[in-house]
mmCIF file of C-alpha atoms (C1' of nucleotides) in Angstrom:
data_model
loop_
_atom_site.group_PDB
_atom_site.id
_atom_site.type_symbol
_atom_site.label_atom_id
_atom_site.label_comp_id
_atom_site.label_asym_id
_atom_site.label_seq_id
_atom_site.Cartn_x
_atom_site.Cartn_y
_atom_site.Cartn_z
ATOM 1 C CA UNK A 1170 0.000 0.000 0.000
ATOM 2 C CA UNK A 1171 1.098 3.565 -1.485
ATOM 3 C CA UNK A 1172 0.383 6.011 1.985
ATOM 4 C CA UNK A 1173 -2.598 5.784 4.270
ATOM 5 C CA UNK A 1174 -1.250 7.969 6.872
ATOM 6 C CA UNK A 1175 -4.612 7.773 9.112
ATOM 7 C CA UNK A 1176 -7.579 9.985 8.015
ATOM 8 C CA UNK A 1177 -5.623 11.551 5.165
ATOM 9 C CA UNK A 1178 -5.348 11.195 1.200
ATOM 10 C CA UNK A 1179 -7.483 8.241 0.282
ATOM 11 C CA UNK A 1180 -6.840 7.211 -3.345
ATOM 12 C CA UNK A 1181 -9.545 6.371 -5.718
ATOM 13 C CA UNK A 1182 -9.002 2.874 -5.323
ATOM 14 C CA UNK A 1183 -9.377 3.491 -1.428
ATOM 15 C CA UNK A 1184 -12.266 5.085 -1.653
ATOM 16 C CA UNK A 1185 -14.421 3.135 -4.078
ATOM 17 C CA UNK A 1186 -13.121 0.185 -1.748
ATOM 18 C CA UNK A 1187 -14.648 1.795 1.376
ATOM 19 C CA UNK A 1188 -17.865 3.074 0.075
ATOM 20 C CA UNK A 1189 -18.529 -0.173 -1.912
ATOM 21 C CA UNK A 1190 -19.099 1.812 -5.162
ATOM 22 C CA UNK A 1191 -16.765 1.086 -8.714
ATOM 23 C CA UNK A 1192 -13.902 2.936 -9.377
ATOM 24 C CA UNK A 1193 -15.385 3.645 -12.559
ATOM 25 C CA UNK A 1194 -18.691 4.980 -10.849
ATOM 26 C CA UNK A 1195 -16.399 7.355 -8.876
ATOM 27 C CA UNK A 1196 -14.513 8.767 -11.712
ATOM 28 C CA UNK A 1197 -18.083 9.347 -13.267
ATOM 29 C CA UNK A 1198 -19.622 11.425 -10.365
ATOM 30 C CA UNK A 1199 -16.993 13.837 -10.430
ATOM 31 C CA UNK A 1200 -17.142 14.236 -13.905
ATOM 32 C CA UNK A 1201 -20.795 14.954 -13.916
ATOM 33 C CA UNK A 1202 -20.422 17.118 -10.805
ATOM 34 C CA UNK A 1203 -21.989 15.088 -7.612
ATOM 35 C CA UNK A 1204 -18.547 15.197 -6.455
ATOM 36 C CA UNK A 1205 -16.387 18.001 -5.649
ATOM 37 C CA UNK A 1206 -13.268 17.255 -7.582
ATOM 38 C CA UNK A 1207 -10.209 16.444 -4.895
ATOM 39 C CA UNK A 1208 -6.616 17.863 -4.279
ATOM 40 C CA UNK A 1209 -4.105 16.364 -6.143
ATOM 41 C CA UNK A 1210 -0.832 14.929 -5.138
ATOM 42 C CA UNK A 1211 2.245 16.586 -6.442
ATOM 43 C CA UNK A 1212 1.900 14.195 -9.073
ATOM 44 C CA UNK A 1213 -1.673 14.221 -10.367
ATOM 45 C CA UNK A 1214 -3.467 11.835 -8.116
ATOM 46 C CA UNK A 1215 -6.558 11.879 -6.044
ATOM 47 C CA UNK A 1216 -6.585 12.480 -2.871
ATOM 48 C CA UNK A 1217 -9.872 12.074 -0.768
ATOM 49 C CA UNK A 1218 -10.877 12.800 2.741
ATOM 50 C CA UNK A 1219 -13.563 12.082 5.108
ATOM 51 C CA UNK A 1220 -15.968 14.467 3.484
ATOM 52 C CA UNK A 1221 -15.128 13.076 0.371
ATOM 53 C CA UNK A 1222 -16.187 9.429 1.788
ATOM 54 C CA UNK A 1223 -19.704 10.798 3.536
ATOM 55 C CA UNK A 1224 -21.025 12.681 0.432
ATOM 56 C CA UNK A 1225 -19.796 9.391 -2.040
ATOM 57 C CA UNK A 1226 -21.772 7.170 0.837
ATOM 58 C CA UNK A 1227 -24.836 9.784 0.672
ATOM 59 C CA UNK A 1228 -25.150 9.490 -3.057
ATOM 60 C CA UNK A 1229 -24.514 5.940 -2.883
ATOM 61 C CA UNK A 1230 -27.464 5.396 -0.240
ATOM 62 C CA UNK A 1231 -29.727 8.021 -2.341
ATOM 63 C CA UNK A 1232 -28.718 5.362 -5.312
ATOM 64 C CA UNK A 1233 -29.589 2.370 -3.426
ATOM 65 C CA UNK A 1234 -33.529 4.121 -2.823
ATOM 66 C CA UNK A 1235 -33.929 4.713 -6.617
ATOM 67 C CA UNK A 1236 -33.099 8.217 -6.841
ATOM 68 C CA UNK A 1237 -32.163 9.661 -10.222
ATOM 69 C CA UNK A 1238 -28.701 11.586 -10.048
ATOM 70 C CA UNK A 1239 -30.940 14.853 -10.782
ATOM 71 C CA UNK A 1240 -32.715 14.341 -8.000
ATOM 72 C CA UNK A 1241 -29.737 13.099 -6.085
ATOM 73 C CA UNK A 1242 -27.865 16.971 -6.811
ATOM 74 C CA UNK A 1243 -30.928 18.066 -5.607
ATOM 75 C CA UNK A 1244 -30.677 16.709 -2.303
ATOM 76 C CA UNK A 1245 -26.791 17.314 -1.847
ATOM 77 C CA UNK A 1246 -27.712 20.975 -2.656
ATOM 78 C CA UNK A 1247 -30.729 21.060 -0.027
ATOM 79 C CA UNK A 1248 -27.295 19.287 2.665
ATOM 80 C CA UNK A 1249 -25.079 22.302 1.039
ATOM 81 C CA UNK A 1250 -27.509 24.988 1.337
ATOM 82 C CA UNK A 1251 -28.374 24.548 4.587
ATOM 83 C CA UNK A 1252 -31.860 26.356 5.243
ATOM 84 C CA UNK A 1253 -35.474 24.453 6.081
ATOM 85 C CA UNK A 1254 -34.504 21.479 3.727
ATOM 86 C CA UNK A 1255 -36.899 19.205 5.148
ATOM 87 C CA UNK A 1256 -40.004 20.334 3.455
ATOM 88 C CA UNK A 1257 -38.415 20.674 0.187
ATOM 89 C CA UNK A 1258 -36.759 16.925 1.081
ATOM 90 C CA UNK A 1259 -39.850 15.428 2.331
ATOM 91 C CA UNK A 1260 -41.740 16.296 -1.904
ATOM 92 C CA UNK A 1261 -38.628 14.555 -3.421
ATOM 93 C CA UNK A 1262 -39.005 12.046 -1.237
ATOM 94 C CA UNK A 1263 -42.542 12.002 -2.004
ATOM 95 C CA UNK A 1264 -42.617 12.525 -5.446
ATOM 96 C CA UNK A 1265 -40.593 9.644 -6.085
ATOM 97 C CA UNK A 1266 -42.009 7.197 -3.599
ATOM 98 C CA UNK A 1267 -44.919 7.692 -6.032
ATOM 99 C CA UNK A 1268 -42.608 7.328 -8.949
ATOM 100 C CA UNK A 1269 -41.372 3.704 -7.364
ATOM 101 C CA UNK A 1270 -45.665 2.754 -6.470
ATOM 102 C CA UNK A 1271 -46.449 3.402 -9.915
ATOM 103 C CA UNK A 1272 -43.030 0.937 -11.029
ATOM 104 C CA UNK A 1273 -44.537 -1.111 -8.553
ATOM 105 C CA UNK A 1274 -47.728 -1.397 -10.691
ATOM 106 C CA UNK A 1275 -46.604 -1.877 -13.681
ATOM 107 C CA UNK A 1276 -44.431 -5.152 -12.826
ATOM 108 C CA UNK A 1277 -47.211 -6.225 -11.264
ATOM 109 C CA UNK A 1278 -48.981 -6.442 -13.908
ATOM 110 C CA UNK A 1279 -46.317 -8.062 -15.799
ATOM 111 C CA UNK A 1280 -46.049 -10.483 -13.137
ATOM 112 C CA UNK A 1281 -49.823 -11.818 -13.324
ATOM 113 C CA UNK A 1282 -49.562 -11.989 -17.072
ATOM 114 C CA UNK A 1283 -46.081 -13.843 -17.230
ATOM 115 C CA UNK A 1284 -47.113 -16.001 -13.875
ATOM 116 C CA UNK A 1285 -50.528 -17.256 -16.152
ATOM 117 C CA UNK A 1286 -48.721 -17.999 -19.137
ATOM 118 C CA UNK A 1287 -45.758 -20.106 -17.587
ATOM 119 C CA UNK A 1288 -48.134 -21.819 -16.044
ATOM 120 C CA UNK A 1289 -50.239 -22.333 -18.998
ATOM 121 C CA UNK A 1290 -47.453 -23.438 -20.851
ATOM 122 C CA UNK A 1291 -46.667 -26.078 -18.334
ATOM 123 C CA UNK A 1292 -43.748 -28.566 -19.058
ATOM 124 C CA UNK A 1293 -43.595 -26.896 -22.806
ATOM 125 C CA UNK A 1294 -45.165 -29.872 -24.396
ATOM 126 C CA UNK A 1295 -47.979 -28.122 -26.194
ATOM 127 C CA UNK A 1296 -48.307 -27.577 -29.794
ATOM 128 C CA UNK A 1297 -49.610 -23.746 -29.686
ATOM 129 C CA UNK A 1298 -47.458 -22.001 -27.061
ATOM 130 C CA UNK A 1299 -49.484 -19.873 -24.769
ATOM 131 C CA UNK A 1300 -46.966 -17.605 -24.763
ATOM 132 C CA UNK A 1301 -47.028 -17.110 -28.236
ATOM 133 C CA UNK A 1302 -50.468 -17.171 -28.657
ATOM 134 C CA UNK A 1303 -51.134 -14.444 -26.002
ATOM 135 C CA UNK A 1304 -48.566 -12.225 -27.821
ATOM 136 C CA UNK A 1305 -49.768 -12.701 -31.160
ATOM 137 C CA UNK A 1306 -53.334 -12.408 -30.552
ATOM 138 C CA UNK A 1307 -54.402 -9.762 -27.797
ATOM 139 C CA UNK A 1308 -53.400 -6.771 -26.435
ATOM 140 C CA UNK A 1309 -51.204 -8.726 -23.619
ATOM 141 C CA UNK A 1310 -52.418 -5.846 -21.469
ATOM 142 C CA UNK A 1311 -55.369 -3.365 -20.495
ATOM 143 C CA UNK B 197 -54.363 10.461 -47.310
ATOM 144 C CA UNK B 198 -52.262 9.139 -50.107
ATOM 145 C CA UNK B 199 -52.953 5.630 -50.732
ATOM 146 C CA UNK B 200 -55.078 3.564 -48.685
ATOM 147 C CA UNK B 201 -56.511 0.855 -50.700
ATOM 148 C CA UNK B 202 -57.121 -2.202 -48.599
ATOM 149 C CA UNK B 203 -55.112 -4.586 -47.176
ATOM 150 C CA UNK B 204 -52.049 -3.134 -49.226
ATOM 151 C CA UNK B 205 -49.301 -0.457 -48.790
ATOM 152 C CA UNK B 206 -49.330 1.076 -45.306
ATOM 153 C CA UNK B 207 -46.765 3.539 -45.069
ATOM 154 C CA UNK B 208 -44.879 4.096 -41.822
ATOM 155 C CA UNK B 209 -46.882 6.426 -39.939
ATOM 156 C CA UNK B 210 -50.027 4.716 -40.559
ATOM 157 C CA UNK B 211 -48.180 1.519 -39.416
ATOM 158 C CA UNK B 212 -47.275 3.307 -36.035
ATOM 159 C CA UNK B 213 -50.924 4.644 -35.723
ATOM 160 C CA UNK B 214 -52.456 1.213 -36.040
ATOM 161 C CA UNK B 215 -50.118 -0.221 -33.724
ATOM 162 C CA UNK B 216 -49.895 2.456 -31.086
ATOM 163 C CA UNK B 217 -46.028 2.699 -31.085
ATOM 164 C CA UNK B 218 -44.196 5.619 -32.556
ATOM 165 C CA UNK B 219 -42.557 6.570 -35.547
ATOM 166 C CA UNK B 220 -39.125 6.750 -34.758
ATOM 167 C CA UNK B 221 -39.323 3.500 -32.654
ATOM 168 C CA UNK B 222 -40.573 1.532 -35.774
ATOM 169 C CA UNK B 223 -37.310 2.982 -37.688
ATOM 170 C CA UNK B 224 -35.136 1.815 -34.931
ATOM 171 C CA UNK B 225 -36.541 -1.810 -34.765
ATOM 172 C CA UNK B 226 -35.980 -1.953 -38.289
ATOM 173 C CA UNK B 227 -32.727 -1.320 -38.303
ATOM 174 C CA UNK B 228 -31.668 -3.467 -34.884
ATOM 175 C CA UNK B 229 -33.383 -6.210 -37.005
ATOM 176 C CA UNK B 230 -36.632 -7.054 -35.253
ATOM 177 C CA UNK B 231 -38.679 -6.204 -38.113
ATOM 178 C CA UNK B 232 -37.978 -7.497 -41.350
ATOM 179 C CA UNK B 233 -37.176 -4.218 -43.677
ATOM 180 C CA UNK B 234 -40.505 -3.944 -45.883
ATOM 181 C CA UNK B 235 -40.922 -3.637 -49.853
ATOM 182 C CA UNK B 236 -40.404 -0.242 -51.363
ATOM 183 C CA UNK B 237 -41.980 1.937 -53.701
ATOM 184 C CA UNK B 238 -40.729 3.099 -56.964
ATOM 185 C CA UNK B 239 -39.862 6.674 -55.068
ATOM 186 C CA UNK B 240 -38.726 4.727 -51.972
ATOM 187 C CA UNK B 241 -41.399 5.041 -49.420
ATOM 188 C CA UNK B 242 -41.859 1.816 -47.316
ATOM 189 C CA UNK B 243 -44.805 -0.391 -48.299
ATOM 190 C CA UNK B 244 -46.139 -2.440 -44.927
ATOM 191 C CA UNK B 245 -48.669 -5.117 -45.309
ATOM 192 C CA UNK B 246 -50.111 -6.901 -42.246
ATOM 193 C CA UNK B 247 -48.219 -9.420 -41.315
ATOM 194 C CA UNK B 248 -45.885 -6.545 -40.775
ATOM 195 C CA UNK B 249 -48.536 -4.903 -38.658
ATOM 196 C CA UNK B 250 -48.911 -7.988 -36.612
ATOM 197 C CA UNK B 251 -45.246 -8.777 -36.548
ATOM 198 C CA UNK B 252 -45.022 -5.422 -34.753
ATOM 199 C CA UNK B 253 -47.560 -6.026 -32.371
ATOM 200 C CA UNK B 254 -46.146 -9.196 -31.311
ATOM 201 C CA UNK B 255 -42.726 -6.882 -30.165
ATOM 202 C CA UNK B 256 -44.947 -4.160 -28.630
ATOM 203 C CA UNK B 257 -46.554 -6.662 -26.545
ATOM 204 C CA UNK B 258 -43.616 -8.119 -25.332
ATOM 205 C CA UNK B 259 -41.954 -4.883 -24.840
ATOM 206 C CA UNK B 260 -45.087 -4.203 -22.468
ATOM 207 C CA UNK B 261 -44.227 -7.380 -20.685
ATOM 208 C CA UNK B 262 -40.561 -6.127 -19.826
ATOM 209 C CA UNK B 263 -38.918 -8.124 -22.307
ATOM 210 C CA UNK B 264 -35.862 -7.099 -23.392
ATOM 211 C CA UNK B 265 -35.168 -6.462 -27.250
ATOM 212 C CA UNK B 266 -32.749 -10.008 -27.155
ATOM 213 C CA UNK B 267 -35.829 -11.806 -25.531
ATOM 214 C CA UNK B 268 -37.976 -10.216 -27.875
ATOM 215 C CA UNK B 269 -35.630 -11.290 -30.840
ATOM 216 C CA UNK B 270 -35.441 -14.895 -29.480
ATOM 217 C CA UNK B 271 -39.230 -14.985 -29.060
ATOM 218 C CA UNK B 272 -39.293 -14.178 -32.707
ATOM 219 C CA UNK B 273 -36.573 -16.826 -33.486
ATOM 220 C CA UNK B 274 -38.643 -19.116 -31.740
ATOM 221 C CA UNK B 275 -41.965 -18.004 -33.793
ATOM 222 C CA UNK B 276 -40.157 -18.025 -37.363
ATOM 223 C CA UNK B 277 -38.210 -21.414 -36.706
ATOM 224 C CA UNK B 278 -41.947 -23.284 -35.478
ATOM 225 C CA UNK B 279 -39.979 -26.284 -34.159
ATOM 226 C CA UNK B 280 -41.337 -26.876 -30.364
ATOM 227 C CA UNK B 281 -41.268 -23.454 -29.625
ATOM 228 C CA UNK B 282 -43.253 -23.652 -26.296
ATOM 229 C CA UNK B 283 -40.450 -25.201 -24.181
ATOM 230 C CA UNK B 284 -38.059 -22.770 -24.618
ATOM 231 C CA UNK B 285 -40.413 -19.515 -25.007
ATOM 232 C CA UNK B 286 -41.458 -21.097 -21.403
ATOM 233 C CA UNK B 287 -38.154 -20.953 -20.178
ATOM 234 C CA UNK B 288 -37.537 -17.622 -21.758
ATOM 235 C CA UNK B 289 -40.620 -16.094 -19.360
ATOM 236 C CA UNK B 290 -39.611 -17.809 -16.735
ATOM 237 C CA UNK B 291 -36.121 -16.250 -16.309
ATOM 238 C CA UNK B 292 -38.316 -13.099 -17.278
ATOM 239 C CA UNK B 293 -40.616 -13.641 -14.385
ATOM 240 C CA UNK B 294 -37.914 -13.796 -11.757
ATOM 241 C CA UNK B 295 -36.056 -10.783 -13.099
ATOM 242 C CA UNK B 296 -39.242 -9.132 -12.783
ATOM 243 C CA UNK B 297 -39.897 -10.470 -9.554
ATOM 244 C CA UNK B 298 -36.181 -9.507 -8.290
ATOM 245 C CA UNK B 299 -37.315 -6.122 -9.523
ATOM 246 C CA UNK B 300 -40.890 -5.850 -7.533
ATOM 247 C CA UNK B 301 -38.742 -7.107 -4.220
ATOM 248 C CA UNK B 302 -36.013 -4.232 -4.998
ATOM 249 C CA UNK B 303 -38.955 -1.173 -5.636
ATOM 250 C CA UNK B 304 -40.928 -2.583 -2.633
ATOM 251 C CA UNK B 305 -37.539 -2.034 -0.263
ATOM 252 C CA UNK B 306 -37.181 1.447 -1.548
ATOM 253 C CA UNK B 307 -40.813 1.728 -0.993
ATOM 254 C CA UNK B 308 -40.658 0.580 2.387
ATOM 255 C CA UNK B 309 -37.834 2.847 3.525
ATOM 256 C CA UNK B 310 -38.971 6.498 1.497
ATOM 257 C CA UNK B 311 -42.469 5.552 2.975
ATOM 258 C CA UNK B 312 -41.097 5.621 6.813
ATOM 259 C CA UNK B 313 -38.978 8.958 6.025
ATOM 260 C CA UNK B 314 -41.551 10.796 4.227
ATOM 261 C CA UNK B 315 -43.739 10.106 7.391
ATOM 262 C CA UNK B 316 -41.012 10.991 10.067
ATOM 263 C CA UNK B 317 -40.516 14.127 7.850
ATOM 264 C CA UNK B 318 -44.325 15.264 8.004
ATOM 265 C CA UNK B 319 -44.596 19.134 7.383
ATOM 266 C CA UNK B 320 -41.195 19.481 6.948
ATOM 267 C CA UNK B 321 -40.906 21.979 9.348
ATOM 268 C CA UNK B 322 -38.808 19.641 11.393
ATOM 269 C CA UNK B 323 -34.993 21.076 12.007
ATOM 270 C CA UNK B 324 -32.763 17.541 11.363
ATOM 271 C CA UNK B 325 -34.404 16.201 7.957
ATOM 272 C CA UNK B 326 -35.067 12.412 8.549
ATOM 273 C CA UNK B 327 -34.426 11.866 5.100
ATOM 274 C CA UNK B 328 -30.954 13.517 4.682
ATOM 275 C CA UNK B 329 -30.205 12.189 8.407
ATOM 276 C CA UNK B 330 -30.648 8.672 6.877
ATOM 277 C CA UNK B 331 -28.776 8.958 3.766
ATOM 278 C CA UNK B 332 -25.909 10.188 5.814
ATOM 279 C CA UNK B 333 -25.935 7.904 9.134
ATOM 280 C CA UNK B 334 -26.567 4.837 8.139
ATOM 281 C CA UNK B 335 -26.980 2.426 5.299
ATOM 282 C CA UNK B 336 -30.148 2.398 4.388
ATOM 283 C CA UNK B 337 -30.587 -0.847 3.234
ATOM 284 C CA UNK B 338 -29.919 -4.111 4.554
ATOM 285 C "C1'" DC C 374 16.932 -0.616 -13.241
ATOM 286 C "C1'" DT C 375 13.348 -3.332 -14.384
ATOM 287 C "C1'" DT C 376 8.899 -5.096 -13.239
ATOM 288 C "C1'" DG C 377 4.358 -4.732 -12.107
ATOM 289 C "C1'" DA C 378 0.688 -2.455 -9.862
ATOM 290 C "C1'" DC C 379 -1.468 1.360 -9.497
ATOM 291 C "C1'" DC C 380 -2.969 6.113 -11.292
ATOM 292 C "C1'" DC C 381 -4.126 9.518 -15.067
ATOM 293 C "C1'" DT C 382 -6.968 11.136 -19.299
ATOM 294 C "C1'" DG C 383 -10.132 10.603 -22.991
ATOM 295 C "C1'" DT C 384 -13.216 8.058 -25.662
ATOM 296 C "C1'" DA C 385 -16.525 4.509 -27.030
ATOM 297 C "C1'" DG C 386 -19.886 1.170 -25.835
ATOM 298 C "C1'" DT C 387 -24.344 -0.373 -23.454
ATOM 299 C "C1'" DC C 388 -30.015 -0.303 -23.766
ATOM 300 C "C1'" DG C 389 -34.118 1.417 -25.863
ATOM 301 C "C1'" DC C 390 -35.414 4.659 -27.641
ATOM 302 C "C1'" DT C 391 -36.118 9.949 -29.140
ATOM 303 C "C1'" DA C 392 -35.118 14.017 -31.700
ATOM 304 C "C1'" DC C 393 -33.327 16.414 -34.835
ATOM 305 C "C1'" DA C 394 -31.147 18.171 -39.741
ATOM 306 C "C1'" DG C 395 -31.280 18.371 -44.452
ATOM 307 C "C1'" DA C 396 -32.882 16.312 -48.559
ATOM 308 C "C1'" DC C 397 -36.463 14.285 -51.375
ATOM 309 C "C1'" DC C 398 -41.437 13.284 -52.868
ATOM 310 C "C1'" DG C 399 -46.317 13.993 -53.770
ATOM 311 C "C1'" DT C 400 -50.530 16.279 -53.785
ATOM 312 C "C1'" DA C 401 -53.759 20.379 -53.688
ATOM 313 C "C1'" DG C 402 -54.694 24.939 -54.936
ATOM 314 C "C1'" DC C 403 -53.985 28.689 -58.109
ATOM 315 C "C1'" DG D 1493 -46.796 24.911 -64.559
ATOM 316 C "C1'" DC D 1494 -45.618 26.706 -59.921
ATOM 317 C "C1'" DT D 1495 -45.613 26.794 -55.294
ATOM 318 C "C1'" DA D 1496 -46.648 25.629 -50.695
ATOM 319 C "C1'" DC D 1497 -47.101 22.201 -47.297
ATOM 320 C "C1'" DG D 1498 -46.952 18.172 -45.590
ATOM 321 C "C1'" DG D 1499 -45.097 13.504 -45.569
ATOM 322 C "C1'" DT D 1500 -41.087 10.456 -46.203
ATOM 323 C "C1'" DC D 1501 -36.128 9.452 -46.598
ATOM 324 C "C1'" DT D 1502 -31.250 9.066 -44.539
ATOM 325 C "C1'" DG D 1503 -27.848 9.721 -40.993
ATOM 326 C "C1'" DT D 1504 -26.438 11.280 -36.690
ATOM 327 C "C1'" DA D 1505 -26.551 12.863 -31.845
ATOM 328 C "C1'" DG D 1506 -28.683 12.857 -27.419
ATOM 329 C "C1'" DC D 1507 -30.700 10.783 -23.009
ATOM 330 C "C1'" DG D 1508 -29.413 8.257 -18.105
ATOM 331 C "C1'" DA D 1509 -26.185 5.938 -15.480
ATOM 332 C "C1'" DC D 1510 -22.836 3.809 -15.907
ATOM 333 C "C1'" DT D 1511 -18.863 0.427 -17.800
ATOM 334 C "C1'" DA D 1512 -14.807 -0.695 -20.336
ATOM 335 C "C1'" DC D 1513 -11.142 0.043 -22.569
ATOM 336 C "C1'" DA D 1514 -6.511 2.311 -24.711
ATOM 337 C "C1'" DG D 1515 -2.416 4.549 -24.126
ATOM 338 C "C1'" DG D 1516 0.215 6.819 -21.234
ATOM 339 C "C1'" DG D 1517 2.528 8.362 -16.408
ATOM 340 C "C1'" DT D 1518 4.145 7.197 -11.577
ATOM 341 C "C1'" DC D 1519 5.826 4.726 -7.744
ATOM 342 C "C1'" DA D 1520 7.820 1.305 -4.756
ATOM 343 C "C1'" DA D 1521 9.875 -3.257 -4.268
ATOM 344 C "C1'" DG D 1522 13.299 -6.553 -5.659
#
DNA sequence: CTTGACCCTGTAGTCGCTACAGACCGTAGC
DNA sequence: GCTACGGTCTGTAGCGACTACAGGGTCAAG
């Protein structure tokens, strides 16, 4: 291992290690701007700190509950700016919890029709495939 | 309208119109190879007849049942080739089922966890944002 | 002083569309 | 015939959220 002095100048290795995400995924935030871009070693490379870690972790977790990255710079911006964000917080929050119900929905949906014609179809031994048939001949859905 | 006379000649947007999907998307699944490219006119204009029409159905339908374009294109393998197709279009939905079912278990987490912080939240009005206090503490999954 | 592991940058690919730009065609009205 | 307006044609670029290189630089150990 290069230097990991305690609490000082993770490397991008380091860091995707410890937050669980891919290097690659790192790399990306910063370029698209969820990530403030790090101090640099004399010689060009990263070098991350604590702060670095929680906001990687926070868009990591937002990530992991479906949020899009657009909504995910919104919520780093409510964290940055600092004033009431809890209302403003609580509609993302809201708006996509609807966003993931109406998901929801629709594989649901998908589900009952797929679950009916596996079934139908049985140990595949049929001449017309139900399958088939369903796709072919009506809408599969309402 | 330019030429309608039955059963013969539907151009492209008239295609899309009967079918429900759009214009461009009928282009693109043309040229990935899911629909077979139609005869011409003298001037160029595509000529679509109805098996085309149903042939496009059949991938609408499956697109509606979360199939990806590579199922869809094996579905269609399975449909042109007419050996036993039932057995393996079984297994194909299936495999399609559980991804879809991995999915619903996924959403419903997220849907569990922005449903308990939008409710801690409440008005908003609260100073420490449950929300942005759980993105940052801990993980927010299991 | 070489080897090998890491880091850097930029670019292209993925999936399933969607949206142009710029050129052609075809019909209706005058 | 001429023009205007819509439709069609092709090719290409963009979206979101990554992922995967290629081709180079750097650093520490042997």
């Amino acid at each position: 291992m290069r230097d990991q002095n305690p609490a000082k100048g993770l490397q991008r290795a380091e860091l995707a290690r410890r937050t669980g995400a891919n290097l690659e995924t790192v790399r990306y935030y910063e370029k698209v701007g969820l990530l403030p871009p790090p101090p640099r070693t004399a010689s060009g490379y990263r070098s991350y700190d604590r702060a670095h870690e929680r906001r990687l972790s926070f868009v990591l977790r937002a990530r992991e509950l479906g949020f899009s990255l657009e909504e995910v710079r919104a919520l780093l911006r409510l964290v940055d700016e600092r004033d009431q964000p809890c209302a403003e917080a609580s509609r993302l929050a809201a708006a996509h919890l609807a966003d993931v119900r109406a998901k929801i929905t629709d594989l649901r949906r998908m589900e009952g029709v797929l679950k009916t014609v596996v079934a139908q179809c049985g140990d595949g031994t049929r001449p017309d495939c139900p399958l088939i048939e369903t796709l072919f001949r009506e809408a599969a859905v309402e």
